[in-house]
Amino acid sequence: MQTEDYIRLENSYNAPNYQPLDVVLERGEGVWVWDVEGRRYLDCLSAYSALNQGHRHPRIIEALVQQAERLTLTSRAFRNDQLPLLARELCELTGYEMMLPMNSGAEAVETALKAARRWGQWVKGIDGDAEIIVCRNNFHGRTITVISFSTEPDYRDGFGPFTPGFISVPFGDAEALEAAIGPRTVAFMVEPVQGEAGVIVPPPGYLRATREICDRHDILLVADEIQSGLGRVGKLLACDWEAVKPDLVTIGKALSGGVLPVSAVLGSREVLGLFKPGSHGSTFGGNPLACAVARAALKVTVEEDLPRRARELGDYFQGQIGAIDSPLIQEVRGKGLLIGVALKPEVAPARLIVEALKERGVLAKETHGTVIRFAPPLVISKAEIDFAVAQLAAALATAQEVVTAEASNLIG
Ligand SMILES: *Cc1c(COP(=O)(O)O)cnc(C)c1O
């Protein structure tokens, strides 16, 4: 079968809830992937940061295979010999007292919301229904509760009725957070860097200010580090940039090095200890295969010093993109190896550039029509970054010629 055959099959039998680039991948190794025609591409998306350690990292695959040959699933009705080890390693690494394992990121977010509500009612003793403050343009997943507090119409249309109990404030504005806090507020949930919104880095001191406000009003600070965490933005957790310790942290994506869905909530005994037996669970959450893989993925993150690589190579990558002389670029922004290239919307739709990049062997993805996100595996080399930058410069130059030609046609 060829590319077109796979596309036709997928379009016929698979619900059209995505608009993927027309490239059909069949193999990956490190930062590279190959399509069914044998063409090679540099992966500059990393499955939205789930592949921080690169495709099929040998140590993670070894852990997967070894564990698969022993035991894959017990359910939490019984104990297994991997969950306790992952729990200890994750807590020791991040400085939290407890973790609760789930599978997808959205489930970790739901778990954190449940924990915050229960803490509000049982510990803080609020009167009536708990209220949780979130940020505009947030992305926390796709469940009905999570989209209930999304501000993106595409995520919500036709899916109501929605879960009540959420209010949103502008991202990056600590004063707006403080003004929104009421007697029934139990938590503030925030992405330390907004990924899906188009790689938005808040002003310096924002996280620190939100920590202080949450302390002053006795509400929980919940950081969703599913995309920003585990090295992506140059620290193990993005909150480390401001030495801020949230009450709850959600992690996922790179927690398995792109091998299995593995997520977790980190927190204190005071909060996560409120989940009594029967109050929450997941058939696959904490399964031994996922835990063995996550242990290896964490080990790789630490031993290969991926946060430092993201910090240094991210600076280099951002600098090199910034040096491209193209009138199509409006802004280059980001932190670590989470980089957004905002194009001038009136001249070049990001999708055009992304398609051109694909033809040149670089896979990246646009968000919101005008921003191209570059988030390669953190194991990328300088030479590979140079390749990506050269292709971006060439794709922009070609698009510029088209734009100029169209403009002179209009005039002529
Ligand atoms: C991807 C993501 C999620 C959702 O994770 P899934 O595994 O797709 O459910 C939640 N929060 C953030 C910040 C994310 O980037």
Coordinates of C-alpha atoms and ligand atoms in Angstrom, one line a residue:
M1 CA 0.0 0.0 0.0
Q2 CA 1.1 3.6 -0.7
T3 CA 0.5 6.8 1.1
E4 CA -2.7 7.6 -0.8
D5 CA -4.1 4.1 0.1
Y6 CA -3.6 4.6 3.8
I7 CA -5.1 8.1 3.7
R8 CA -8.2 6.8 1.9
L9 CA -8.6 4.0 4.4
E10 CA -8.2 6.3 7.4
N11 CA -10.6 8.8 5.9
S12 CA -13.2 6.1 5.3
Y13 CA -13.1 4.2 8.5
N14 CA -11.7 6.6 11.2
A15 CA -13.7 9.4 12.7
P16 CA -12.4 12.7 11.3
N17 CA -11.5 14.3 14.7
Y18 CA -8.0 15.3 13.4
Q19 CA -6.6 16.9 10.3
P20 CA -3.2 15.2 10.1
L21 CA -0.5 16.1 7.7
D22 CA -0.6 13.6 4.8
V23 CA 2.5 11.7 5.8
V24 CA 2.1 8.0 6.8
L25 CA 4.8 7.0 9.3
E26 CA 6.0 3.5 9.8
R27 CA 9.2 3.7 11.8
G28 CA 11.0 6.0 14.2
E29 CA 14.4 6.2 15.9
G30 CA 15.7 9.0 18.0
V31 CA 14.7 12.3 16.4
W32 CA 14.0 10.7 13.0
V33 CA 10.9 9.0 11.5
W34 CA 10.3 7.3 8.2
D35 CA 7.2 7.1 6.0
V36 CA 5.8 4.2 4.1
E37 CA 7.7 5.4 0.9
G38 CA 11.0 5.3 2.8
R39 CA 11.4 9.1 3.2
R40 CA 13.0 10.3 6.3
Y41 CA 11.8 13.3 8.4
L42 CA 13.1 15.1 11.5
D43 CA 10.4 15.0 14.1
C44 CA 9.9 18.5 15.4
L45 CA 6.7 17.8 17.3
S46 CA 7.6 14.8 19.5
A47 CA 3.9 13.8 19.8
Y48 CA 3.3 17.1 21.6
S49 CA 6.2 16.5 24.0
A50 CA 5.5 12.8 24.7
L51 CA 8.7 11.8 23.0
N52 CA 11.2 14.0 24.9
Q53 CA 13.6 11.0 25.1
G54 CA 13.3 10.3 21.4
H55 CA 11.6 7.5 19.4
R56 CA 12.2 4.0 20.8
H57 CA 14.9 5.0 23.3
P58 CA 16.8 1.7 23.6
R59 CA 16.7 1.7 27.4
I60 CA 13.0 2.4 27.5
I61 CA 12.3 -0.3 24.9
E62 CA 14.4 -2.8 26.9
A63 CA 12.4 -2.1 30.0
L64 CA 9.1 -2.5 28.0
V65 CA 10.2 -5.8 26.5
Q66 CA 11.6 -7.2 29.8
Q67 CA 8.4 -6.3 31.7
A68 CA 6.1 -7.5 28.9
E69 CA 7.7 -10.9 29.3
R70 CA 7.0 -10.9 33.0
L71 CA 3.7 -9.2 33.9
T72 CA 1.6 -6.5 32.2
L73 CA -1.5 -5.9 34.3
T74 CA -2.8 -6.7 37.7
S75 CA -5.4 -4.0 38.2
R76 CA -5.1 -2.3 41.6
A77 CA -7.1 -5.2 43.2
F78 CA -3.7 -6.7 43.7
R79 CA -0.3 -5.1 44.3
N80 CA 2.5 -5.4 41.7
D81 CA 6.3 -5.1 42.1
Q82 CA 6.7 -2.0 39.9
L83 CA 4.2 0.6 41.2
P84 CA 5.9 1.0 44.6
L85 CA 9.3 1.6 42.9
L86 CA 8.0 4.1 40.4
A87 CA 6.1 5.9 43.2
R88 CA 9.3 6.3 45.3
E89 CA 11.5 7.3 42.4
L90 CA 9.1 9.9 41.1
C91 CA 8.5 11.4 44.6
E92 CA 12.2 11.4 45.4
L93 CA 13.0 13.1 42.1
T94 CA 10.3 15.8 42.4
G95 CA 10.2 16.3 46.1
Y96 CA 6.5 15.4 46.6
E97 CA 5.2 13.0 49.2
M98 CA 2.8 11.0 47.1
M99 CA 1.7 10.2 43.6
L100 CA -1.4 8.8 42.0
P101 CA -1.0 7.0 38.7
M102 CA -3.4 7.3 35.8
N103 CA -3.1 6.8 32.0
S104 CA -4.0 9.8 29.9
G105 CA -3.2 13.4 30.7
A106 CA -6.9 14.3 30.8
E107 CA -7.4 11.7 33.5
A108 CA -4.6 13.1 35.6
V109 CA -6.2 16.6 35.3
E110 CA -9.6 15.1 36.3
T111 CA -7.8 13.4 39.3
A112 CA -6.3 16.7 40.4
L113 CA -9.7 18.5 40.1
K114 CA -11.3 15.8 42.3
A115 CA -8.5 16.1 44.8
A116 CA -8.9 19.9 44.9
R117 CA -12.7 19.7 45.4
R118 CA -12.4 17.1 48.1
W119 CA -9.7 19.1 49.9
G120 CA -11.9 22.2 49.7
Q121 CA -14.9 20.4 51.2
W122 CA -13.2 18.2 53.7
V123 CA -10.2 20.2 54.8
K124 CA -10.9 23.9 54.0
G125 CA -14.6 23.4 54.8
I126 CA -16.1 25.6 52.2
D127 CA -19.9 26.0 52.3
G128 CA -21.6 24.8 49.0
D129 CA -20.1 23.8 45.7
A130 CA -16.4 24.3 45.2
E131 CA -15.1 26.7 42.6
I132 CA -11.9 26.3 40.7
I133 CA -10.2 29.1 38.8
V134 CA -8.5 28.4 35.4
C135 CA -6.9 30.4 32.7
R136 CA -8.3 31.6 29.4
N137 CA -6.9 29.7 26.3
N138 CA -6.0 26.8 28.6
F139 CA -5.6 23.3 27.3
H140 CA -6.1 20.5 29.9
G141 CA -7.6 17.7 27.8
R142 CA -10.8 16.6 26.2
T143 CA -13.2 15.1 28.8
I144 CA -16.5 16.8 29.3
T145 CA -15.4 18.4 32.6
V146 CA -12.2 19.6 31.1
I147 CA -13.8 21.2 28.1
S148 CA -16.4 22.7 30.4
F149 CA -13.7 25.3 31.3
S150 CA -12.1 25.6 27.8
T151 CA -12.5 29.0 26.1
E152 CA -12.0 27.4 22.6
P153 CA -15.4 27.0 20.8
D154 CA -14.1 24.1 18.6
Y155 CA -13.5 22.1 21.7
R156 CA -17.0 22.7 23.1
D157 CA -19.5 23.0 20.3
G158 CA -22.3 20.5 20.7
F159 CA -20.9 18.8 23.8
G160 CA -23.0 20.5 26.5
P161 CA -24.3 20.4 29.1
F162 CA -21.1 21.3 30.9
T163 CA -19.7 20.8 34.4
P164 CA -20.2 23.8 36.6
G165 CA -17.8 25.2 39.2
F166 CA -15.1 26.8 37.0
I167 CA -14.2 30.4 36.2
S168 CA -11.5 31.7 33.9
V169 CA -9.1 34.6 34.2
P170 CA -6.5 35.9 31.7
F171 CA -3.2 33.9 31.7
G172 CA -0.2 35.8 33.0
D173 CA -2.3 38.2 35.1
A174 CA -1.8 37.5 38.8
E175 CA -4.0 40.5 39.8
A176 CA -6.9 39.0 37.8
L177 CA -6.5 35.7 39.7
E178 CA -6.6 37.5 43.1
A179 CA -9.7 39.5 42.1
A180 CA -11.5 36.3 41.0
I181 CA -11.0 34.4 44.3
G182 CA -14.3 34.0 46.3
P183 CA -15.4 32.2 49.5
R184 CA -15.9 29.0 47.6
T185 CA -12.7 29.0 45.6
V186 CA -10.6 25.9 46.3
A187 CA -7.9 25.9 43.6
F188 CA -6.2 27.7 40.8
M189 CA -5.0 25.5 37.9
V190 CA -2.5 26.7 35.4
E191 CA -0.1 25.6 32.6
P192 CA 3.3 27.1 33.5
V193 CA 3.8 27.6 29.8
Q194 CA 0.6 27.4 27.6
G195 CA 1.4 25.0 24.9
E196 CA -1.7 24.4 22.7
A197 CA -2.6 28.1 23.0
G198 CA 0.5 28.8 20.8
V199 CA 3.5 28.5 23.2
I200 CA 2.7 31.4 25.5
V201 CA 5.3 32.1 28.2
P202 CA 3.9 34.2 31.1
P203 CA 5.7 37.3 32.4
P204 CA 8.6 36.6 34.8
G205 CA 7.5 36.3 38.4
Y206 CA 3.9 35.2 37.4
L207 CA 4.1 31.7 38.9
R208 CA 5.8 33.0 42.1
A209 CA 3.0 35.6 42.4
T210 CA 0.3 33.0 41.9
R211 CA 1.9 30.8 44.6
E212 CA 1.9 33.7 47.0
I213 CA -1.8 34.6 46.2
C214 CA -2.9 30.9 46.7
D215 CA -1.1 30.8 50.0
R216 CA -2.6 34.1 51.2
H217 CA -6.2 32.9 50.3
D218 CA -5.6 29.2 51.4
I219 CA -6.3 27.7 48.0
L220 CA -4.4 25.0 46.1
L221 CA -2.0 25.8 43.3
V222 CA -2.4 23.1 40.6
A223 CA 0.2 23.1 37.8
D224 CA -0.5 21.1 34.7
E225 CA 3.0 20.1 33.6
I226 CA 1.8 17.4 31.2
Q227 CA 3.4 19.3 28.3
S228 CA 5.9 21.6 30.0
G229 CA 7.3 19.1 32.5
L230 CA 10.0 16.4 32.4
G231 CA 12.6 18.6 30.9
R232 CA 10.8 20.2 27.9
V233 CA 11.3 23.8 28.9
G234 CA 14.7 23.5 30.4
K235 CA 14.0 22.3 34.0
L236 CA 12.6 19.0 35.3
L237 CA 9.4 20.9 36.0
A238 CA 8.6 24.3 34.4
C239 CA 7.7 25.6 37.9
D240 CA 11.4 25.1 38.9
W241 CA 12.3 28.2 36.8
E242 CA 10.7 30.3 39.6
A243 CA 11.4 27.8 42.5
V244 CA 7.7 27.4 42.9
K245 CA 6.2 24.3 44.4
P246 CA 2.6 23.8 43.5
D247 CA 0.3 21.8 45.8
L248 CA -0.6 19.4 42.9
V249 CA 1.3 18.8 39.7
T250 CA -0.1 16.7 36.8
I251 CA 2.5 15.0 34.5
G252 CA 2.0 12.7 31.5
K253 CA 3.2 12.6 27.9
A254 CA 7.0 12.1 28.3
L255 CA 6.5 10.2 31.6
S256 CA 6.5 7.0 29.3
G257 CA 9.0 8.4 26.7
G258 CA 6.3 8.1 24.1
V259 CA 5.7 4.3 24.6
L260 CA 2.4 4.0 26.6
P261 CA -0.1 6.4 28.0
V262 CA 1.2 7.0 31.6
S263 CA 0.2 10.0 33.7
A264 CA 0.3 10.9 37.4
V265 CA -0.7 13.5 39.9
L266 CA 2.0 14.5 42.4
G267 CA 1.0 16.1 45.8
S268 CA 1.2 16.1 49.5
R269 CA -0.2 13.5 51.9
E270 CA -2.6 16.1 53.1
V271 CA -4.3 16.3 49.7
L272 CA -3.7 13.0 47.9
G273 CA -4.3 11.2 51.1
L274 CA -8.0 12.2 50.8
F275 CA -8.5 9.6 48.2
K276 CA -9.9 6.8 50.4
P277 CA -10.3 3.3 48.9
G278 CA -13.2 3.3 46.5
S279 CA -13.1 7.1 45.8
H280 CA -11.1 7.0 42.6
G281 CA -9.4 4.5 40.3
S282 CA -8.5 3.2 36.9
T283 CA -8.2 -0.4 35.6
F284 CA -4.9 0.3 33.9
G285 CA -3.6 3.1 36.2
G286 CA -0.4 1.9 37.9
N287 CA -0.1 -1.2 35.8
P288 CA 3.3 -2.9 36.0
L289 CA 4.1 -2.5 32.3
A290 CA 3.5 1.3 32.4
C291 CA 5.4 1.6 35.7
A292 CA 8.4 -0.2 34.4
V293 CA 8.4 1.9 31.3
A294 CA 8.0 5.1 33.3
R295 CA 10.9 4.2 35.6
A296 CA 13.1 3.8 32.6
A297 CA 11.9 7.0 31.0
L298 CA 12.6 9.0 34.2
K299 CA 16.0 7.4 34.4
V300 CA 16.9 8.5 30.9
T301 CA 15.6 12.0 31.6
V302 CA 17.9 12.3 34.6
E303 CA 21.0 10.4 33.4
E304 CA 21.0 12.1 30.0
D305 CA 20.4 15.5 31.7
L306 CA 17.5 16.2 29.3
P307 CA 16.5 19.4 31.1
R308 CA 19.9 20.9 30.6
R309 CA 19.9 19.8 26.9
A310 CA 16.5 21.5 26.4
R311 CA 17.8 24.7 28.1
E312 CA 21.0 25.0 26.1
L313 CA 19.8 23.6 22.7
G314 CA 16.5 25.6 23.1
D315 CA 18.4 28.8 23.4
Y316 CA 20.5 27.9 20.4
F317 CA 17.4 26.8 18.3
Q318 CA 15.5 30.0 19.2
G319 CA 18.5 32.1 18.4
Q320 CA 19.0 30.5 15.0
I321 CA 15.3 30.9 14.1
G322 CA 15.4 34.5 15.3
A323 CA 18.3 35.1 12.9
I324 CA 16.2 34.0 9.9
D325 CA 15.6 37.2 7.9
S326 CA 12.0 36.7 6.8
P327 CA 9.2 39.3 6.7
L328 CA 6.7 36.5 7.3
I329 CA 7.9 36.0 10.9
Q330 CA 6.1 38.1 13.5
E331 CA 7.7 36.7 16.7
V332 CA 9.8 33.8 17.9
R333 CA 9.1 32.8 21.5
G334 CA 9.3 29.9 23.9
K335 CA 11.3 28.3 26.7
G336 CA 13.7 25.4 26.4
L337 CA 12.8 23.2 23.4
L338 CA 9.2 24.4 23.3
I339 CA 9.3 27.1 20.6
G340 CA 6.6 28.9 18.8
V341 CA 7.2 30.8 15.6
A342 CA 4.3 33.2 15.1
L343 CA 3.7 34.2 11.5
K344 CA 2.1 37.4 10.2
P345 CA -1.4 36.1 9.8
E346 CA -2.3 38.3 6.9
V347 CA 0.5 36.9 4.7
A348 CA 1.2 33.3 5.4
P349 CA -1.1 30.7 7.0
A350 CA 1.1 28.4 9.2
R351 CA -0.4 25.3 7.5
L352 CA 1.3 26.3 4.2
I353 CA 4.7 26.5 5.8
V354 CA 4.1 23.3 7.7
E355 CA 3.3 21.5 4.4
A356 CA 6.4 23.0 2.8
L357 CA 8.5 21.8 5.8
K358 CA 7.1 18.3 5.4
E359 CA 8.3 18.3 1.7
R360 CA 11.7 19.3 3.0
G361 CA 11.9 16.5 5.6
V362 CA 10.8 18.4 8.8
L363 CA 7.6 17.5 10.6
A364 CA 6.1 20.3 12.7
K365 CA 2.6 21.4 13.4
E366 CA 0.7 24.6 13.4
T367 CA -1.6 25.7 16.2
H368 CA -4.3 28.3 15.8
G369 CA -3.5 28.9 12.1
T370 CA -0.7 31.3 12.7
V371 CA 1.9 29.6 15.0
I372 CA 4.3 26.8 14.1
R373 CA 5.4 24.8 17.1
F374 CA 8.9 23.4 17.2
A375 CA 9.3 20.8 20.0
P376 CA 11.8 18.2 18.9
P377 CA 12.9 15.3 21.1
L378 CA 15.4 16.7 23.7
V379 CA 18.0 14.3 22.4
I380 CA 18.3 16.4 19.2
S381 CA 21.8 17.5 18.2
K382 CA 23.0 20.9 17.1
A383 CA 23.6 19.7 13.6
E384 CA 20.0 18.4 13.5
I385 CA 18.8 21.8 14.7
D386 CA 20.8 23.4 11.9
F387 CA 19.0 21.2 9.4
A388 CA 15.6 22.2 10.8
V389 CA 16.5 25.9 10.7
A390 CA 17.8 25.7 7.1
Q391 CA 14.6 24.0 6.0
L392 CA 12.5 26.6 7.8
A393 CA 14.4 29.4 6.2
A394 CA 14.0 27.8 2.7
A395 CA 10.2 27.2 3.3
L396 CA 9.7 30.8 4.4
A397 CA 11.7 32.1 1.4
T398 CA 9.6 30.1 -1.0
A399 CA 6.3 31.2 0.7
Q400 CA 7.6 34.8 0.5
E401 CA 8.1 34.4 -3.3
V402 CA 4.5 33.2 -3.7
V403 CA 3.2 36.0 -1.6
T404 CA 5.2 38.6 -3.6
A405 CA 4.0 37.1 -6.9
E406 CA 0.4 37.1 -5.8
A407 CA 0.7 40.7 -4.7
S408 CA 2.2 41.9 -8.0
N409 CA -0.5 39.9 -9.9
L410 CA -3.1 41.9 -7.9
I411 CA -1.4 45.1 -8.8
G412 CA -0.8 44.2 -12.4
Ligands
LIG1 C1 -1.7 17.0 26.2 C2 -2.1 17.8 27.4 C3 -3.2 17.3 28.2 C4 -4.0 16.1 27.9 O1 -3.3 14.9 27.8 P1 -3.9 13.6 27.0 O2 -2.9 12.5 27.3 O3 -4.0 14.0 25.6 O4 -5.2 13.4 27.7 C5 -3.5 18.0 29.4 N1 -2.8 19.1 29.7 C6 -1.8 19.6 28.9 C7 -1.1 20.8 29.3 C8 -1.4 19.0 27.7 O5 -0.5 19.4 27.0

